[in-house]
C-alpha atoms as a printed R data frame, in Angstrom:
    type eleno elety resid chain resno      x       y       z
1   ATOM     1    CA   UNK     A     1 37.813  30.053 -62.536
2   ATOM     2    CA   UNK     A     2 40.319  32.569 -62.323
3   ATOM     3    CA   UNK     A     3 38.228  34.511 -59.200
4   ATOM     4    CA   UNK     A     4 38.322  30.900 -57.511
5   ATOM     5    CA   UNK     A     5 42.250  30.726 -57.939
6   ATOM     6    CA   UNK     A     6 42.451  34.284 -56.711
7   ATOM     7    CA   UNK     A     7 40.345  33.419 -53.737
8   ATOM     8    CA   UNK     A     8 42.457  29.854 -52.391
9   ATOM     9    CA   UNK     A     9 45.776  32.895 -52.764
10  ATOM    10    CA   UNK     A    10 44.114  35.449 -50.470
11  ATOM    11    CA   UNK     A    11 42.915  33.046 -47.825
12  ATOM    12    CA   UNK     A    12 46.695  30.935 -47.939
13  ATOM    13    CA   UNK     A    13 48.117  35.032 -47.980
14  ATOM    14    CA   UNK     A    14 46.009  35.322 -44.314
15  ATOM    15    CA   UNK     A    15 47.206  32.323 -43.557
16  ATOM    16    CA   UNK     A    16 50.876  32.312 -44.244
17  ATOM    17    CA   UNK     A    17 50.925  36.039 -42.938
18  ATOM    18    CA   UNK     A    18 53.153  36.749 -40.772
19  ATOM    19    CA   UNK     A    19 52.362  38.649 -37.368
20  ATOM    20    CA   UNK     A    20 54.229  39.806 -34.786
21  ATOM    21    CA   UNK     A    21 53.131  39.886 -30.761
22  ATOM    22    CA   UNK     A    22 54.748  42.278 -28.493
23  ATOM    23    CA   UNK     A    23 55.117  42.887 -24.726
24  ATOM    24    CA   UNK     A    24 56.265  45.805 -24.151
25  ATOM    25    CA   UNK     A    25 56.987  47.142 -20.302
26  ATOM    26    CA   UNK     A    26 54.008  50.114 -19.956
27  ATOM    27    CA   UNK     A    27 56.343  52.519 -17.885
28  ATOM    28    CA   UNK     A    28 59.350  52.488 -19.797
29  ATOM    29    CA   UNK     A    29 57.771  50.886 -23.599
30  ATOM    30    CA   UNK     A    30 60.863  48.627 -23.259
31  ATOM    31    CA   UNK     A    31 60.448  45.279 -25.333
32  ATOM    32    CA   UNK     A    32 60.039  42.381 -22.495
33  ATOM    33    CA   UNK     A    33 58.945  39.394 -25.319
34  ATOM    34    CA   UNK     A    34 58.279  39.285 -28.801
35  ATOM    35    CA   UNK     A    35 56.866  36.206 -31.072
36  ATOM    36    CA   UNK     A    36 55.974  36.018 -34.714
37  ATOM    37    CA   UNK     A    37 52.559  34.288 -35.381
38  ATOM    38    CA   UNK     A    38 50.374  33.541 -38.316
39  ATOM    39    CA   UNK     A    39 47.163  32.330 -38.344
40  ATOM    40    CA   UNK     A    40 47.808  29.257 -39.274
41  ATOM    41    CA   UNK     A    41 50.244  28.485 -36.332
42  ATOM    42    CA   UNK     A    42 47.553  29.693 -33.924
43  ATOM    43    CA   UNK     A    43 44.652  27.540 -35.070
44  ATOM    44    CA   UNK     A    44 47.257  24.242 -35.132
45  ATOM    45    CA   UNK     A    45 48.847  25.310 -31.806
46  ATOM    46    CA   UNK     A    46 45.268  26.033 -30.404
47  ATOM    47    CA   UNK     A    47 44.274  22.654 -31.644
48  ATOM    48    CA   UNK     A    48 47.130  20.375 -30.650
49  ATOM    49    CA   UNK     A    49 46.992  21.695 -27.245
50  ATOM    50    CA   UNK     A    50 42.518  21.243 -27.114
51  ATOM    51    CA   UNK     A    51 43.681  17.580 -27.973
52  ATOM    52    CA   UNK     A    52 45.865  17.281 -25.254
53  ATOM    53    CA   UNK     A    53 43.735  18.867 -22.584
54  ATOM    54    CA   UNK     A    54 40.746  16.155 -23.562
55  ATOM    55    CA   UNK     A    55 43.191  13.132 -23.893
56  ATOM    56    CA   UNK     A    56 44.321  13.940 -20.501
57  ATOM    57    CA   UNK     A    57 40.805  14.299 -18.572
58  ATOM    58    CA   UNK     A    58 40.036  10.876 -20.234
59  ATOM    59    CA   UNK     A    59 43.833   9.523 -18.835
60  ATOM    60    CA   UNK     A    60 42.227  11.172 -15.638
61  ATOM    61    CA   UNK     A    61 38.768   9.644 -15.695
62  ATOM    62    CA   UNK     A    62 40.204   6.407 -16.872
63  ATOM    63    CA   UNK     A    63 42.871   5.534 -14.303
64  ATOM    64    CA   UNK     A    64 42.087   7.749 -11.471
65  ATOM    65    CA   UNK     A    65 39.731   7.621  -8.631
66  ATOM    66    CA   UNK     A    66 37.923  11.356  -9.993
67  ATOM    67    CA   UNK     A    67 35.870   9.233 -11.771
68  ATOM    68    CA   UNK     A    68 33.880   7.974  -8.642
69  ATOM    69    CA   UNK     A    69 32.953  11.981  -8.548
70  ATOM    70    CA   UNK     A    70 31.323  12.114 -11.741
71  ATOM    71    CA   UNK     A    71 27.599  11.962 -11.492
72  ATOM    72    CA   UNK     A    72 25.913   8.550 -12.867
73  ATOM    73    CA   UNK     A    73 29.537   6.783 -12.965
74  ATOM    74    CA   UNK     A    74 29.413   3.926 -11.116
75  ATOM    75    CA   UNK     A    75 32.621   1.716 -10.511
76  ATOM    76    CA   UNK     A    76 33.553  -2.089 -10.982
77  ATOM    77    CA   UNK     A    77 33.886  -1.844  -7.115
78  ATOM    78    CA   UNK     A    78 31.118  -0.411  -6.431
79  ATOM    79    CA   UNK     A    79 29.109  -2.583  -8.189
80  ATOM    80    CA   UNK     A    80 30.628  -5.859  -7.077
81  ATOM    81    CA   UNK     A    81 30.452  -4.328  -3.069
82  ATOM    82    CA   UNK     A    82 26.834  -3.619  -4.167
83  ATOM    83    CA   UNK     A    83 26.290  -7.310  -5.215
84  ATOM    84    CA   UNK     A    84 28.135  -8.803  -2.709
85  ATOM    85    CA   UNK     A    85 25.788  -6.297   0.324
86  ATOM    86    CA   UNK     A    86 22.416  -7.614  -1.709
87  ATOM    87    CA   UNK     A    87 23.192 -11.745  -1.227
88  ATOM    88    CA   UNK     A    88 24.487 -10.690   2.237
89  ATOM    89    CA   UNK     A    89 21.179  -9.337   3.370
90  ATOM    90    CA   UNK     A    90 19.008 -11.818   1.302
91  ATOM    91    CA   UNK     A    91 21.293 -14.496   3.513
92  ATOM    92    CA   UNK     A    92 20.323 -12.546   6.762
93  ATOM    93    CA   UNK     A    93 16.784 -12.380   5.588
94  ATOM    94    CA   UNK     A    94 16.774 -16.033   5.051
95  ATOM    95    CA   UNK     A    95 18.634 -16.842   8.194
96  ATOM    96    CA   UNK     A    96 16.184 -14.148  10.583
97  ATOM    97    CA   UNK     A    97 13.080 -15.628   8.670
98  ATOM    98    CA   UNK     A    98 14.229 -18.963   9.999
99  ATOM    99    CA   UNK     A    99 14.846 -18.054  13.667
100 ATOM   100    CA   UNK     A   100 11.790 -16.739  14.287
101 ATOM   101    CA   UNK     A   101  9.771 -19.344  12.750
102 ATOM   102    CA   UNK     A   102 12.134 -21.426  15.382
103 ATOM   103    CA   UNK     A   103 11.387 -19.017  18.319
104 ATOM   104    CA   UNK     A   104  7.584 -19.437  16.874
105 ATOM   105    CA   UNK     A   105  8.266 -23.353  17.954
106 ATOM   106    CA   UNK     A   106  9.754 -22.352  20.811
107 ATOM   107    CA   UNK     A   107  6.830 -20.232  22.300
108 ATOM   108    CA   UNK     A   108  4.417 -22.592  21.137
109 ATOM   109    CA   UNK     A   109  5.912 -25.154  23.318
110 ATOM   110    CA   UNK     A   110  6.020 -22.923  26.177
111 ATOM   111    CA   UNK     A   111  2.402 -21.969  26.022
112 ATOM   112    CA   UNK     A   112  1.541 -25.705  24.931
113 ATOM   113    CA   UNK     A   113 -0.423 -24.261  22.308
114 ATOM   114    CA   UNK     A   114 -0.494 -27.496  19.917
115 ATOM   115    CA   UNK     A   115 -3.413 -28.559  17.933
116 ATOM   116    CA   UNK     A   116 -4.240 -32.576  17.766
117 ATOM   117    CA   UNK     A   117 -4.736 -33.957  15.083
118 ATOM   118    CA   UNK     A   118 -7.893 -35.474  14.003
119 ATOM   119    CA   UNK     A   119 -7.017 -36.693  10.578
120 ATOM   120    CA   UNK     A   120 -8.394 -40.698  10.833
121 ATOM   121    CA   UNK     A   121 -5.251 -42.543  10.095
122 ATOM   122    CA   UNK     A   122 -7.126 -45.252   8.472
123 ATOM   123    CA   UNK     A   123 -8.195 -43.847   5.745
124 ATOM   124    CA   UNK     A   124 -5.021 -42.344   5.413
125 ATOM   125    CA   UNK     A   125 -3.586 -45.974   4.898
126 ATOM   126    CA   UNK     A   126 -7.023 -47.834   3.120
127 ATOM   127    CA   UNK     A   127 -5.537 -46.751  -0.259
128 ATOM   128    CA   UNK     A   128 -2.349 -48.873   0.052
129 ATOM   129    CA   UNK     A   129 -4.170 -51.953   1.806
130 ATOM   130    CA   UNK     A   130 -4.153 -55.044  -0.502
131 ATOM   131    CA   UNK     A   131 -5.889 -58.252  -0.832
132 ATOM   132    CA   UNK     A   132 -3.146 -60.751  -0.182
133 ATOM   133    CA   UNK     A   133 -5.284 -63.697  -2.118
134 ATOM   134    CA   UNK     A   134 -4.957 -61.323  -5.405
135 ATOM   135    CA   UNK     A   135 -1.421 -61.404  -5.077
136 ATOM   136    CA   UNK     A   136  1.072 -64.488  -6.028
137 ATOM   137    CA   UNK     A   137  3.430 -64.779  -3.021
138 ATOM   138    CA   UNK     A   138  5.281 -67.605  -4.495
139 ATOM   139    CA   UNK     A   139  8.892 -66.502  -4.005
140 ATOM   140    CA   UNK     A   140 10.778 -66.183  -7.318
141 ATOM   141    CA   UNK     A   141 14.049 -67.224  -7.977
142 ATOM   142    CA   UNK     A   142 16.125 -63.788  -7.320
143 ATOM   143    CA   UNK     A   143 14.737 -63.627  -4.443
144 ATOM   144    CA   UNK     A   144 15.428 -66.642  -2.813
145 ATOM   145    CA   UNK     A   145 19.333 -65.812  -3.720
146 ATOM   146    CA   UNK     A   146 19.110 -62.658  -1.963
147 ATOM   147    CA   UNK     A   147 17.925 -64.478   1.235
148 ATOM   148    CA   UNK     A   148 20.689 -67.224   1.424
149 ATOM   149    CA   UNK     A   149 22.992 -64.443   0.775
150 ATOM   150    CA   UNK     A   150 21.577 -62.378   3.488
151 ATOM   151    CA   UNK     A   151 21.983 -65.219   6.022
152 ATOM   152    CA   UNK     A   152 25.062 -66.303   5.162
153 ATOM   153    CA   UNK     A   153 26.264 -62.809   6.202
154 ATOM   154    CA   UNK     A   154 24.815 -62.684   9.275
155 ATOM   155    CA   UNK     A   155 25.961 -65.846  10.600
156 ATOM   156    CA   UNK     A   156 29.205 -65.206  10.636
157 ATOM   157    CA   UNK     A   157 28.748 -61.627  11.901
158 ATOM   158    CA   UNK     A   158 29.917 -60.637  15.086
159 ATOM   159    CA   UNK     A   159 28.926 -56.975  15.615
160 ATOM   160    CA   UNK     A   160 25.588 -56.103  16.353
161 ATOM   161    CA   UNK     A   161 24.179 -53.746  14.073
162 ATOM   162    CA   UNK     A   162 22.343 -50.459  15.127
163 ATOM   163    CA   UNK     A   163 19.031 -50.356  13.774
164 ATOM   164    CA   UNK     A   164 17.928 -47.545  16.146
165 ATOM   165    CA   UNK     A   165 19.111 -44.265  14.853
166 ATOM   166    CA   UNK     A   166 19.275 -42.367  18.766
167 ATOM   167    CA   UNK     A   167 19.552 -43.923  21.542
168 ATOM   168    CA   UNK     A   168 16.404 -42.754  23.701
169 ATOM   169    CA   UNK     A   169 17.662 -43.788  27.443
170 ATOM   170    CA   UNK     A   170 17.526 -40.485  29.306
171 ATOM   171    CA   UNK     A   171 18.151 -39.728  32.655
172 ATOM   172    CA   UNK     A   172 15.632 -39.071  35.242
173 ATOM   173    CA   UNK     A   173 15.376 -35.200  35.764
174 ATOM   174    CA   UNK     A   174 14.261 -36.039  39.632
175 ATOM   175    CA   UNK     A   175 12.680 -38.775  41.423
176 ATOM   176    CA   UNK     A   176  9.198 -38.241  42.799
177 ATOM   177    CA   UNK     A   177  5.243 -39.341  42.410
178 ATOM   178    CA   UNK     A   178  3.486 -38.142  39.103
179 ATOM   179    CA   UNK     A   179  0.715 -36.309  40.011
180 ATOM   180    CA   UNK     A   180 -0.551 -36.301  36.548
181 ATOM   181    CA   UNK     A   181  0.517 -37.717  33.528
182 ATOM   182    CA   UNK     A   182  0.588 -37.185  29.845
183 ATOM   183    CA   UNK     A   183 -3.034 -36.931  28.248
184 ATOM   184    CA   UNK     A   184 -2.517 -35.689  24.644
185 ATOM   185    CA   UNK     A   185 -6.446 -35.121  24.117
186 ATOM   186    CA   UNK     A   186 -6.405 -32.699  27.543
187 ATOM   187    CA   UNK     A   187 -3.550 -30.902  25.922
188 ATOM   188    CA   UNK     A   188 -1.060 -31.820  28.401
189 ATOM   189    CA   UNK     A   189  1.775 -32.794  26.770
190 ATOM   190    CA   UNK     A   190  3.904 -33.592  29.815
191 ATOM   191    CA   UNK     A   191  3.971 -35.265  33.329
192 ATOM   192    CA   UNK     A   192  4.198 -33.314  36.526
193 ATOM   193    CA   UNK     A   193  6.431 -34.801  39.190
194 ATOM   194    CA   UNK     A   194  6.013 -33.812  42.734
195 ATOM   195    CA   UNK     A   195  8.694 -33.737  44.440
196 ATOM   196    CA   UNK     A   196 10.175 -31.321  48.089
197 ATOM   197    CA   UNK     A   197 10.729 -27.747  47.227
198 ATOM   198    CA   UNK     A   198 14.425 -27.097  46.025
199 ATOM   199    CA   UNK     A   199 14.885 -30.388  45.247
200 ATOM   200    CA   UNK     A   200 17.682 -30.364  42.213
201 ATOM   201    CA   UNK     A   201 16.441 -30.691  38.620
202 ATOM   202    CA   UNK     A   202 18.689 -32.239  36.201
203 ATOM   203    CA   UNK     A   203 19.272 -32.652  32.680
204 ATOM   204    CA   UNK     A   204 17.498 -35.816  31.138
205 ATOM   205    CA   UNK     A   205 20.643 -35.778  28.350
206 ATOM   206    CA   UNK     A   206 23.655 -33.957  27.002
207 ATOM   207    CA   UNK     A   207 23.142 -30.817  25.046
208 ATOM   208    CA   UNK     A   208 22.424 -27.619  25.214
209 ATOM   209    CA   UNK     A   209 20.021 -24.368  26.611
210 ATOM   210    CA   UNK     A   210 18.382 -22.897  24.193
211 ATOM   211    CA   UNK     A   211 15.840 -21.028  26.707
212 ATOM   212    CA   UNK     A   212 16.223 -19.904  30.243
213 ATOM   213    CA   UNK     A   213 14.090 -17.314  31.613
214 ATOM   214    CA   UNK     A   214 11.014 -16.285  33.545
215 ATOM   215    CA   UNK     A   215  7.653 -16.678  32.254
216 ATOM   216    CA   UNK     A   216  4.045 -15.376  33.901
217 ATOM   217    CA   UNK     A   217  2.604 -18.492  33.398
218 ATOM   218    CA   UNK     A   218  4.783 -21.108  33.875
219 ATOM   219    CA   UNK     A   219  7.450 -19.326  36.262
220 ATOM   220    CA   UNK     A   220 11.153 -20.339  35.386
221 ATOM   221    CA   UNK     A   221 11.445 -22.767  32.473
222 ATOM   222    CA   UNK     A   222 14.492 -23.993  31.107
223 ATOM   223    CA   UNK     A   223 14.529 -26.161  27.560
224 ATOM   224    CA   UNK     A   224 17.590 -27.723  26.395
225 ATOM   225    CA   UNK     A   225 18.194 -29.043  23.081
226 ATOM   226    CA   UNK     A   226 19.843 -32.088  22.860
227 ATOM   227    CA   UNK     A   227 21.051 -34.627  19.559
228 ATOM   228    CA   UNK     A   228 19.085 -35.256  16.848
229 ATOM   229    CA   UNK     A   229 16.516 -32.309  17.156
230 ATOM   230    CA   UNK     A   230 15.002 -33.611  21.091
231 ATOM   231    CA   UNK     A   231 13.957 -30.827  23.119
232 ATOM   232    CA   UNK     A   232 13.299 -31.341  27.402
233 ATOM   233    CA   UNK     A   233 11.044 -28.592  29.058
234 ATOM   234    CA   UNK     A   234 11.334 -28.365  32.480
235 ATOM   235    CA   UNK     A   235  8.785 -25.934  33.905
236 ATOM   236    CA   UNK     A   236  7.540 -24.095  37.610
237 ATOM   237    CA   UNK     A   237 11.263 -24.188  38.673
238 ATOM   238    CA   UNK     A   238 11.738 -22.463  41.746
239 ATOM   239    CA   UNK     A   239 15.352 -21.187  40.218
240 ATOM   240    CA   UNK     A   240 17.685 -21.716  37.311
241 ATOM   241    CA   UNK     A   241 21.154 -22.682  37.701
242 ATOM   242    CA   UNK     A   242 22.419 -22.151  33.656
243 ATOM   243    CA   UNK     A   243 21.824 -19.885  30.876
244 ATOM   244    CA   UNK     A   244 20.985 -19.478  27.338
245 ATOM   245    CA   UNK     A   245 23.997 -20.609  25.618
246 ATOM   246    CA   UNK     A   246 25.056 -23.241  28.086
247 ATOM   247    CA   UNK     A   247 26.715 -26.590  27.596
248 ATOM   248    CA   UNK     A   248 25.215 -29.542  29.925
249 ATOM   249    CA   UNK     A   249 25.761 -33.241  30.812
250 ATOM   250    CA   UNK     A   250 23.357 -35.430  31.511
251 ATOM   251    CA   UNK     A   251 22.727 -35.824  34.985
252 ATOM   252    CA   UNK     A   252 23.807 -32.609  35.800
253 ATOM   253    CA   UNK     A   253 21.923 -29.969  37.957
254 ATOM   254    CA   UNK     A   254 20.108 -27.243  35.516
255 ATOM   255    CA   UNK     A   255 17.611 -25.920  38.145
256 ATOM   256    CA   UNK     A   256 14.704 -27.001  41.013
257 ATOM   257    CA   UNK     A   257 11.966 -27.214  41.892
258 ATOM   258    CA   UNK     A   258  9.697 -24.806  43.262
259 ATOM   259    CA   UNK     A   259  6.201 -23.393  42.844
260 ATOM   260    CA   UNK     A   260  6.048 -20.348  40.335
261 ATOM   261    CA   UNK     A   261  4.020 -19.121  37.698
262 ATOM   262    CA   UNK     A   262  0.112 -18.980  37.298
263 ATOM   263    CA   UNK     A   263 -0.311 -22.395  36.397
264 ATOM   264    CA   UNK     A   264  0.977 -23.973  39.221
265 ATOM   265    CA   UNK     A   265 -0.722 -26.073  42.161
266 ATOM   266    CA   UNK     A   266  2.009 -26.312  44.704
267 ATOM   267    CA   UNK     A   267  6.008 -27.953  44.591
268 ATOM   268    CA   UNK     A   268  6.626 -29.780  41.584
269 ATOM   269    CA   UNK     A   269  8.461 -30.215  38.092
270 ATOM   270    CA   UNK     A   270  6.265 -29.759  34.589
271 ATOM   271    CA   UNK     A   271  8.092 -31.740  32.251
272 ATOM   272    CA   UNK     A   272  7.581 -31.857  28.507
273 ATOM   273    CA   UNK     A   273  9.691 -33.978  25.745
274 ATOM   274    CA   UNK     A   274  9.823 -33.159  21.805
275 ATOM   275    CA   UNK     A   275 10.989 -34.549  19.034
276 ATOM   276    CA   UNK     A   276 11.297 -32.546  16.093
277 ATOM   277    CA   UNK     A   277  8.076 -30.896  16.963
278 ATOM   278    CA   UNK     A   278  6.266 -33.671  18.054
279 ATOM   279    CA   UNK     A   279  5.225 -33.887  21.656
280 ATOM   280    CA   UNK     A   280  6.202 -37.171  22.729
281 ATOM   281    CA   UNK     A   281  5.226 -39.430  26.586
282 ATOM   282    CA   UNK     A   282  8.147 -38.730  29.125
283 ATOM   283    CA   UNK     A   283  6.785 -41.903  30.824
284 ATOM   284    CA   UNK     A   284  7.693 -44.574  28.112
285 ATOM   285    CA   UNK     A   285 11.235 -42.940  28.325
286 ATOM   286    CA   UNK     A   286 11.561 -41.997  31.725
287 ATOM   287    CA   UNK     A   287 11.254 -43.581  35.173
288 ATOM   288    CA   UNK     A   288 10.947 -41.007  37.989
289 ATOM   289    CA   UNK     A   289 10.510 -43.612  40.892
């Protein structure tokens, strides 16, 4: 016991012992600075100011920009730049995914390259036929309210309403004779108009070109895309007169007619109408007489 009480003396003697540092001029021996240390001033000086060195690189890592240059640290502002970049391109993805499966339509109707369809449409239609003798057609009470309602509003209504959705009167793109007309099983999905060379094509409706350029086959064609998803092709133009991009009016002059590209048998206008992707008869639309 007594060499453990001797022992806690001589280390609080090395402790508490006082030392003195010197710096002394090496020419002249002359006393520049002098301080009195112990050991135990040292290790808590030494200590206090190891503290302070880490508490400021965390004050530095913390609230400074260094911390962008420490490896695998990533920022709040990187990471929400990062996120905002990924749902960017996923949105441009999206968007170019969807313009080329347009310019996909768009070729397709240049080339005409549409399949028919030989699904028989009444079979399509045999599972919803009925038997009208198994069914009681005896009108039932609600409904014959709903009737003499209905009528009573529509006699005293004086506005027509609109039961066609768009309004299908289109202007004749030229007047001419059809040298052939529209024969969906032949894969002609159009009428060809002859008509004198440089006579001026113009647009069947108001909208806008989508396409104007020079193809082998068909020579110049220009399609404009007009309300409600309706496309006009006018084909074997013998110039353009607007661009991709441009606004028309109906009636105005878009191009004429001339005699280019591979497929074509002398002056005349190859003109196609779509709707929504469905090739529709120019002739129940159009008269170019």
């Amino acid at each position: 016991m007594a060499k453990k009480v001797k022992k806690r003396k001589e280390i609080k003697r090395k402790l508490l012992h006082k030392y003195r540092l010197v710096i002394l001029n090496e020419n002249t021996f002359e006393e520049k600075i002098s301080f009195k240390l112990s050991r135990l001033n040292v290790f808590v000086t030494g200590s206090l100011f190891m503290i302070g060195l880490i508490g400021l690189t965390i004050l530095l890592i913390a609230f400074t920009p260094l911390r962008e240059y420490i490896p695998g640290y990533s920022s709040t502002k990187l990471k929400k730049e990062a996120t905002e970049l990924t749902y960017k391109t996923d949105s441009l993805v999206r968007t170019l995914n969807y313009t080329n499966r347009y310019l996909d339509n768009i070729r397709m109707v240049l080339k005409g390259d549409i399949e028919n369809s030989e699904t028989n449409r009444d079979s399509l239609f045999q599972q919803f036929k009925l038997d009208p003798s198994s069914i009681d057609l005896t009108p039932i009470k609600e409904d014959s309210l709903l009737r003499a309602e209905v009528a009573l509003e529509d006699k005293y209504n004086l506005f027509e309403r609109n039961t066609d959705n768009r309004n299908l009167i289109l202007f004749p793109p030229i007047s001419g004779t059809v040298s052939m007309n529209y024969d969906a099983e032949k894969r002609h999905y159009a009428v060809d108009v002859v008509a004198p060379k440089d006579t001026p094509v113009k647009s069947v409706a108001n909208g806008v070109v989508i396409f104007s350029e020079w193809t082998t086959e068909t020579g110049y064609v220009i399609i404009i895309e007009h309300e409600g998803g309706l496309l006009s092709v006018y084909k074997h133009n013998g110039s353009l007169a607007k661009e991709q991009g441009s606004i028309v009016r109906a009636g105005e002059v878009i191009a004429s007619v001339g005699n280019t590209g591979e497929f074509t048998t002398g002056p005349h206008l190859h003109f196609e109408l779509w709707d929504n992707g469905n090739h529709l008869n120019p002739l129940d639309f159009i008269d170019f007489n």
